[in-house]
């Protein structure tokens, strides 16, 4: 099971500090990441996404990377922000069945108002007590949902065209 965690911040600088802290926590084996990004919305409403640089990035499997891209795109870049093809529309429906419902996506969108930022984390395992203690100093609004391992595998199969 993976947890999808979105932590919203009013200031980009605080989000960047929290992003770096998550990377440190991964190196300390407090959290195992399937994906990590800082999403910011400028004052004109344009979305910017920063992910770890290749030199900083730990190994993420192709499967986790594909799933991360899908989940991130559906949760953050929702249909109201752009054109969504039929395939993505079907995957949005699948995610809704898995618990990433419209309410969660709307909460994420409410965190991403112009001028704000969020750290988006997909964690396959974590020591929740240590992670929470380490992140408390940054504040922010925390949203969390989970994906079952079977659902992750089914989504990856759909993405790769292997679904029956």
PDB file of C-alpha atoms in Angstrom, residues 6 13 24 26 54 65 91 99 103 126 138 144:
ATOM      1  CA  UNK A   6      -0.121  16.494   0.004  1.00  0.00           C
ATOM      2  CA  UNK A  13      10.147  28.955   0.453  1.00  0.00           C
ATOM      3  CA  UNK A  24      16.681  13.860   4.049  1.00  0.00           C
ATOM      4  CA  UNK A  26      14.340   9.225   2.721  1.00  0.00           C
ATOM      5  CA  UNK A  54      18.720  13.198 -11.037  1.00  0.00           C
ATOM      6  CA  UNK A  65       7.457   6.124 -11.546  1.00  0.00           C
ATOM      7  CA  UNK A  91      -8.273   6.162 -15.162  1.00  0.00           C
ATOM      8  CA  UNK A  99     -10.614   6.103  -2.767  1.00  0.00           C
ATOM      9  CA  UNK A 103     -13.566  15.348  -2.480  1.00  0.00           C
ATOM     10  CA  UNK A 126       7.229   5.223   6.370  1.00  0.00           C
ATOM     11  CA  UNK A 138       7.174  23.307   8.712  1.00  0.00           C
ATOM     12  CA  UNK A 144      -3.540  11.985   2.977  1.00  0.00           C
TER      13      UNK A 144
END
